[in-house]
Coordinates of C-alpha atoms and ligand atoms in Angstrom, one line a residue:
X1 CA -21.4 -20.7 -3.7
X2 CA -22.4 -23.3 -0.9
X3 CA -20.8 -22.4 2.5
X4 CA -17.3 -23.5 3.2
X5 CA -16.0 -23.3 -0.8
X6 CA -12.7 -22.8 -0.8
X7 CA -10.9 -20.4 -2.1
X8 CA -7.1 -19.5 -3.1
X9 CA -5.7 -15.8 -2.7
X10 CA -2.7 -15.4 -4.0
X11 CA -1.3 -11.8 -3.0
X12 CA -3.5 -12.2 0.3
X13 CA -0.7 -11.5 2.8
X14 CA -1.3 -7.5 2.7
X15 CA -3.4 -4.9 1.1
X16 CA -6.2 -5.7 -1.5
X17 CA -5.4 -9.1 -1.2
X18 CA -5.9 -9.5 2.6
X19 CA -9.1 -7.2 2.2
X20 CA -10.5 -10.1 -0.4
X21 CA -9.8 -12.7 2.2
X22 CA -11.7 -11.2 5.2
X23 CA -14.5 -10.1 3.0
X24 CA -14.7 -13.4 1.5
X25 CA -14.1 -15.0 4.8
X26 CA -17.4 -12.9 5.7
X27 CA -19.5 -14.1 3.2
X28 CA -18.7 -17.8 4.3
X29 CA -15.8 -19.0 2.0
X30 CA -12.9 -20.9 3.5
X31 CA -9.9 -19.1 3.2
X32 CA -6.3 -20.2 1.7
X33 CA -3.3 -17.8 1.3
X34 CA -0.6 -18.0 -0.6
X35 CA 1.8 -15.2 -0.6
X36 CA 6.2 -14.9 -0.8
X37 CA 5.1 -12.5 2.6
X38 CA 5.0 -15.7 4.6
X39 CA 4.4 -13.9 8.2
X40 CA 1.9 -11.9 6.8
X41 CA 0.0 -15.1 4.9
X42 CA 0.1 -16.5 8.1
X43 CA -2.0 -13.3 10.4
X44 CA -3.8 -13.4 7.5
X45 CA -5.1 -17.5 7.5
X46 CA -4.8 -16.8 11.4
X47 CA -7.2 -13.6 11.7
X48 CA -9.7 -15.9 9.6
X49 CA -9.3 -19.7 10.6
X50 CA -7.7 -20.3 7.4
X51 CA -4.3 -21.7 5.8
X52 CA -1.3 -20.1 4.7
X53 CA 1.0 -20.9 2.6
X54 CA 4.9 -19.6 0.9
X55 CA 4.8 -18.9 -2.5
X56 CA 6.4 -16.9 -5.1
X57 CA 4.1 -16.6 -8.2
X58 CA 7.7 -15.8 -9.9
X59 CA 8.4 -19.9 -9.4
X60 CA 6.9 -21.7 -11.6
X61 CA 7.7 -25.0 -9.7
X62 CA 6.3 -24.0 -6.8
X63 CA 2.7 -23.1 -8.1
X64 CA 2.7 -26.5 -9.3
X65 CA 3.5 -28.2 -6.1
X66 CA 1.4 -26.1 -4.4
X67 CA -1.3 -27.0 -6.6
X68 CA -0.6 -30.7 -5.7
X69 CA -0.8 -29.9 -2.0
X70 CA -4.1 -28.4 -1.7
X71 CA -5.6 -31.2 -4.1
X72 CA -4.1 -33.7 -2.0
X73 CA -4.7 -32.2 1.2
X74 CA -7.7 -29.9 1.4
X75 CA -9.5 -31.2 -2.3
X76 CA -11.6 -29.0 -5.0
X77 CA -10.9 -25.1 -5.0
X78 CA -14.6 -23.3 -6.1
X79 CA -12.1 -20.1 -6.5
X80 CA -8.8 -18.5 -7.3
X81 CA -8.1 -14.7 -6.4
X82 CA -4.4 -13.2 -8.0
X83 CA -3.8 -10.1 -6.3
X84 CA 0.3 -10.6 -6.0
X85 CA 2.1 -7.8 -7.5
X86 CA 4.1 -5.2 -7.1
X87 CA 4.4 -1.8 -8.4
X88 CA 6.7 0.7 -10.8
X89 CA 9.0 3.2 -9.3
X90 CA 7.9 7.1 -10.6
X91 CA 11.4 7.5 -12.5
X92 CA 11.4 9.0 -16.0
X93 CA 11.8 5.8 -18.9
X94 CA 15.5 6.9 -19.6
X95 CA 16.6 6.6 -15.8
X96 CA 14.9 3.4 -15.6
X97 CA 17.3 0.1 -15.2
X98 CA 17.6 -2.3 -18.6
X99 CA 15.8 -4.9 -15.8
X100 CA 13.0 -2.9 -14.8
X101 CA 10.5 -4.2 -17.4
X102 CA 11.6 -7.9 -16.5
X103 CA 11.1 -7.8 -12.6
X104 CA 7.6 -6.1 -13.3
X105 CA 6.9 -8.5 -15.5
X106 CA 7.6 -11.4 -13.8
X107 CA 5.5 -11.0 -11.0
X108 CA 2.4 -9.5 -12.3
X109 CA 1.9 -10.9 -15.7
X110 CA 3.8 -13.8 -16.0
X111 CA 3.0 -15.0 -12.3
X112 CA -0.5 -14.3 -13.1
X113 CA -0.4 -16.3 -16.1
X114 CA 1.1 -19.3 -14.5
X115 CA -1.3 -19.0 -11.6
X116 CA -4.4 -18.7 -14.1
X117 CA -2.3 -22.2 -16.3
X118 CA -2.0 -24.2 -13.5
X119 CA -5.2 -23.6 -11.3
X120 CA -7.4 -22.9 -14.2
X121 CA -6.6 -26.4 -15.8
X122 CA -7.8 -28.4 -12.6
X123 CA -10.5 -26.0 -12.2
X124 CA -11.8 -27.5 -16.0
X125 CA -10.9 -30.7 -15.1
X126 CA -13.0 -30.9 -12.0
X127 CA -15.9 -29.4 -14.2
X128 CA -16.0 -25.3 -12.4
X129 CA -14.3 -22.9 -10.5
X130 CA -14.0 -18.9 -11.2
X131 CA -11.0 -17.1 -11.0
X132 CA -10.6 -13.3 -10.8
X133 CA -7.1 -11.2 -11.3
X134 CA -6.1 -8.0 -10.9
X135 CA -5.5 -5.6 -13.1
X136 CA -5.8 -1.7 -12.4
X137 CA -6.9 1.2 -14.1
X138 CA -3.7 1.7 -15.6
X139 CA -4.4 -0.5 -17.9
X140 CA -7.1 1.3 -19.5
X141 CA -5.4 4.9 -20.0
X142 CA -2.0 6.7 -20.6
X143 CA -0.1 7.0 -17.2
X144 CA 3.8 7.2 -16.1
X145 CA 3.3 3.5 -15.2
X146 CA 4.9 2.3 -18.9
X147 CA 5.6 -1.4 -17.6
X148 CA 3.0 -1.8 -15.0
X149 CA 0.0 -0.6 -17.0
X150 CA 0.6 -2.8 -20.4
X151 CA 1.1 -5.5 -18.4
X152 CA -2.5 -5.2 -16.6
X153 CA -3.9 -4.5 -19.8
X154 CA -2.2 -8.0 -20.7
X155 CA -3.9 -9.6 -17.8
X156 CA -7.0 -8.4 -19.2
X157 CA -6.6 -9.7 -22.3
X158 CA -5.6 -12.8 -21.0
X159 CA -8.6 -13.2 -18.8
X160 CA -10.5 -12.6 -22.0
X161 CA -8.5 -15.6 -23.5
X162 CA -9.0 -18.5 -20.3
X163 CA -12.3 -17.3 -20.2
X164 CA -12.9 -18.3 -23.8
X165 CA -10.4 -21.9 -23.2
X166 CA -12.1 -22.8 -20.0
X167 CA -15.6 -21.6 -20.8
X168 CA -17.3 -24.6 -21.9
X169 CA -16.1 -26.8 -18.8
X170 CA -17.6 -24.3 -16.1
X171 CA -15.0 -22.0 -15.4
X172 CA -15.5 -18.3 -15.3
X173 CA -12.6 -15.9 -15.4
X174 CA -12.8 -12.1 -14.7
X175 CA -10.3 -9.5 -13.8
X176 CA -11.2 -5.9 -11.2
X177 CA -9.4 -3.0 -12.5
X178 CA -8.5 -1.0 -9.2
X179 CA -8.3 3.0 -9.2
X180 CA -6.2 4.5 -6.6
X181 CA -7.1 1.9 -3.1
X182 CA -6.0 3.3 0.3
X183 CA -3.9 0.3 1.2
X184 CA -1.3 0.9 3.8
X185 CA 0.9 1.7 1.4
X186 CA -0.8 4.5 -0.5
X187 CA -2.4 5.8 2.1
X188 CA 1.1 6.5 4.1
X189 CA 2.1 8.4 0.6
X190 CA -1.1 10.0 -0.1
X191 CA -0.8 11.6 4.1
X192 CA 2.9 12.7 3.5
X193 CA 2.1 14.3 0.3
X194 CA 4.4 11.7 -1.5
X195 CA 3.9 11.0 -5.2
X196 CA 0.1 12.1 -5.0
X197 CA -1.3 15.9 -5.3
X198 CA -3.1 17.6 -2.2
X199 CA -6.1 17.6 -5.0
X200 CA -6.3 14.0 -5.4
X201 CA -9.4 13.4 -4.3
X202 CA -11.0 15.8 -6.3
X203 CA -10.0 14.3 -9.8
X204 CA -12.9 11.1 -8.4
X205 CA -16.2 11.4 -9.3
X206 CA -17.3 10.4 -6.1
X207 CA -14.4 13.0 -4.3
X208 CA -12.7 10.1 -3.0
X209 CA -10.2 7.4 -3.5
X210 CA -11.3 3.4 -2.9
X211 CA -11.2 1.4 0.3
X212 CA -10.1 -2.0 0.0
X213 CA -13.5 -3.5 1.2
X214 CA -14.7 -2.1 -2.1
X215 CA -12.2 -4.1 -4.5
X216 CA -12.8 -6.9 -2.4
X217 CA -17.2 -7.1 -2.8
X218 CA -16.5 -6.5 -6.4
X219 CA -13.7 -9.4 -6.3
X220 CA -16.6 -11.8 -4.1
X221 CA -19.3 -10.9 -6.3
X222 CA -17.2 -12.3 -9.4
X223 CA -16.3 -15.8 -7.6
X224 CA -19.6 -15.9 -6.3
X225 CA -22.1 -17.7 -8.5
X226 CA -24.4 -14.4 -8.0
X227 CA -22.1 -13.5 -10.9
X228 CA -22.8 -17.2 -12.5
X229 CA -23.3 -15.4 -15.9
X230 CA -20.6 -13.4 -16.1
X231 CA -17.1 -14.4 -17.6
X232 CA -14.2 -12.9 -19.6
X233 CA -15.3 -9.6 -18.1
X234 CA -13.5 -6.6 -16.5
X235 CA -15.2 -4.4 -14.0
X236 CA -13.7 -0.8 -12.9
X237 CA -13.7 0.4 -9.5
X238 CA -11.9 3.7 -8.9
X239 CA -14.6 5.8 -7.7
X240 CA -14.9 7.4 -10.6
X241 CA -11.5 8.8 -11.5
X242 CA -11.9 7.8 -15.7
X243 CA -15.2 9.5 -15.1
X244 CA -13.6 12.7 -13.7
X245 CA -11.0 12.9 -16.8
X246 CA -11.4 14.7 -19.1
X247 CA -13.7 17.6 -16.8
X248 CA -9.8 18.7 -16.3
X249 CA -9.9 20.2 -20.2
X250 CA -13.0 21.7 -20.2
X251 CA -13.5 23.2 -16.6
X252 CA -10.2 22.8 -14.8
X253 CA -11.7 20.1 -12.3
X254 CA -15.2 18.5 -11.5
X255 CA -18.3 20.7 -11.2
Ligands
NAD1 N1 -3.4 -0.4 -4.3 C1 -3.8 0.1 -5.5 O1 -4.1 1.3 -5.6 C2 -3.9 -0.8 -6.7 C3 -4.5 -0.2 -7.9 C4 -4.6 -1.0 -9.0 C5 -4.2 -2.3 -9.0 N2 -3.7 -2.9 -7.8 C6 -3.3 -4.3 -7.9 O2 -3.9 -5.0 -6.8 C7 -3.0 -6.0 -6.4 C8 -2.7 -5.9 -4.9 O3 -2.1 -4.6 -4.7 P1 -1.9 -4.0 -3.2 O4 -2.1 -2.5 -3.3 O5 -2.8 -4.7 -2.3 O6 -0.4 -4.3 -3.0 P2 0.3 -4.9 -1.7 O7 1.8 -4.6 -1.9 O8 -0.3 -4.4 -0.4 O9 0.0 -6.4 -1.8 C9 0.6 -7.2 -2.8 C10 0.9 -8.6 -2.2 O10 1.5 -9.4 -3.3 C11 2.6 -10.1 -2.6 N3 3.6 -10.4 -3.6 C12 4.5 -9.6 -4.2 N4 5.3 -10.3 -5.0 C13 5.0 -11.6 -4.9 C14 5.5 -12.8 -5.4 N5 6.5 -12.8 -6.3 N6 4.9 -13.9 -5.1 C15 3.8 -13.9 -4.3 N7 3.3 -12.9 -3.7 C16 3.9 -11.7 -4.0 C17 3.1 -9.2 -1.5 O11 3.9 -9.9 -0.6 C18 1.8 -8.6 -1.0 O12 1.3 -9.4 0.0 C19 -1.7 -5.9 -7.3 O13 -1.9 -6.8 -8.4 C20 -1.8 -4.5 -7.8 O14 -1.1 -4.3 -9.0 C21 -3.5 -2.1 -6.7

């Protein structure tokens, strides 16, 4: 990248999203965020001399004109990050409302998609930009999460599929699959003992769970043209909690 490229982070008001803006902000990018959390867009853009901006990814209208705004106002984006998204109660499938699989939805895969449309398009018609998504390591294995996790796996597949459309006009798209990331959120659950078992740590490889900093790198690294070669790719970063699977079966835990 050259200093001051701009970049988009959708999902930057809080939590992995924020994280990608300050680390991104710290390896010279200009920062814009977009986010329905409008206060928190805004001591995000403030904490970093960037923009903010409302939007819900669920309104399709609104990542258009939004679209409109920063080519009108601020000009070419050299990234997009989509980190909005929210997350699937614990609750057994037959307690689960008829609804459930829609909200989910709508927010992470279909906002994601629309984001990806809409951005991705300009991005090949100005001739480059790379955008990364989110998706999660629930995507790659049986869990409880039966809504969340096929719809990350979707957003992998998907990234696959712009990368391939988009390819051949200069833009790259990759996704970061997350393990579990001590955001606010998780680590206020993980402390209480909520949801998560006192062992938790010890199912990672590296004994562990991920800070946000480390989403974010990975995240920079992919809009970065240090990653100029990569596209359509996924990369893992859970501190190694795939890895540390299947020790369960055949010695109860890690060595
Ligand atoms: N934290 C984890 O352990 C983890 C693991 C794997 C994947 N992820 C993924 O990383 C991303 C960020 O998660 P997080 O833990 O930082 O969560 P978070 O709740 O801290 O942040 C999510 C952000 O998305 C925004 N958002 C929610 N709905 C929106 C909408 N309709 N329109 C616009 N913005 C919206 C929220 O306001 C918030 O700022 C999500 O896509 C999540 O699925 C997180």
């Amino acid at each position: 990248m050259s200093q001051n490229d701009v970049v988009l982070v959708i999902g930057g008001a809080n939590g992995i999203g924020a994280a990608c803006c300050e680390v991104m902000h710290a390896h010279g990018w200009s920062i814009l965020v977009a986010d329905k959390d409008e206060a928190g867009a805004e001591a995000t853009a403030a904490r970093l001399d960037g923009r903010s901006f409302a939007l819900d990814v669920t309104d399709i209208a609104a990542i258009e004109s939004l679209a409109d705004r920063i080519d009108r106002d601020i000009g070419r984006l050299a990234a997009l990050v989509v980190s909005s998204g929210i997350f699937q109660p614990n609750v057994p499938v037959e307690q689960a409302p008829a609804d459930l699989f829609d909200t989910i939805t709508a927010v992470n895969l279909r906002g994601t998609y629309h984001a990806n449309r809409i951005f991705g398009a300009r991005m090949a018609a100005q001739g480059g930009g790379a955008i990364v998504n989110m998706a999660s390591a629930t995507a790659h294995a049986s869990s409880p999460n039966n809504i969340y996790g096929p719809g990350k796996a979707a957003i992998i597949n998907m990234t696959k599929c712009f990368a391939g459309e988009w390819g051949g006009r200069g833009v790259r798209v990759n996704s970061v699959s997350p393990g579990i990331v001590l955001v606010p959120r998780i680590r206020g659950l993980k402390a209480k003992g909520d949801r998560y078992p006192p062992d938790l740590d010890e199912q990672m490889a590296l004994r562990r769970c991920v800070e946000p900093r480390e989403v974010a790198e990975t995240v920079e690294f992919l809009a970065s043209s240090r990653a100029s070669g990569i596209t359509g790719t996924d990369i893992v970063v859970d501190c190694g909690w795939a890895t540390g699977a299947l020790w369960n079966a055949y010695l109860g835990g890690l060595r």
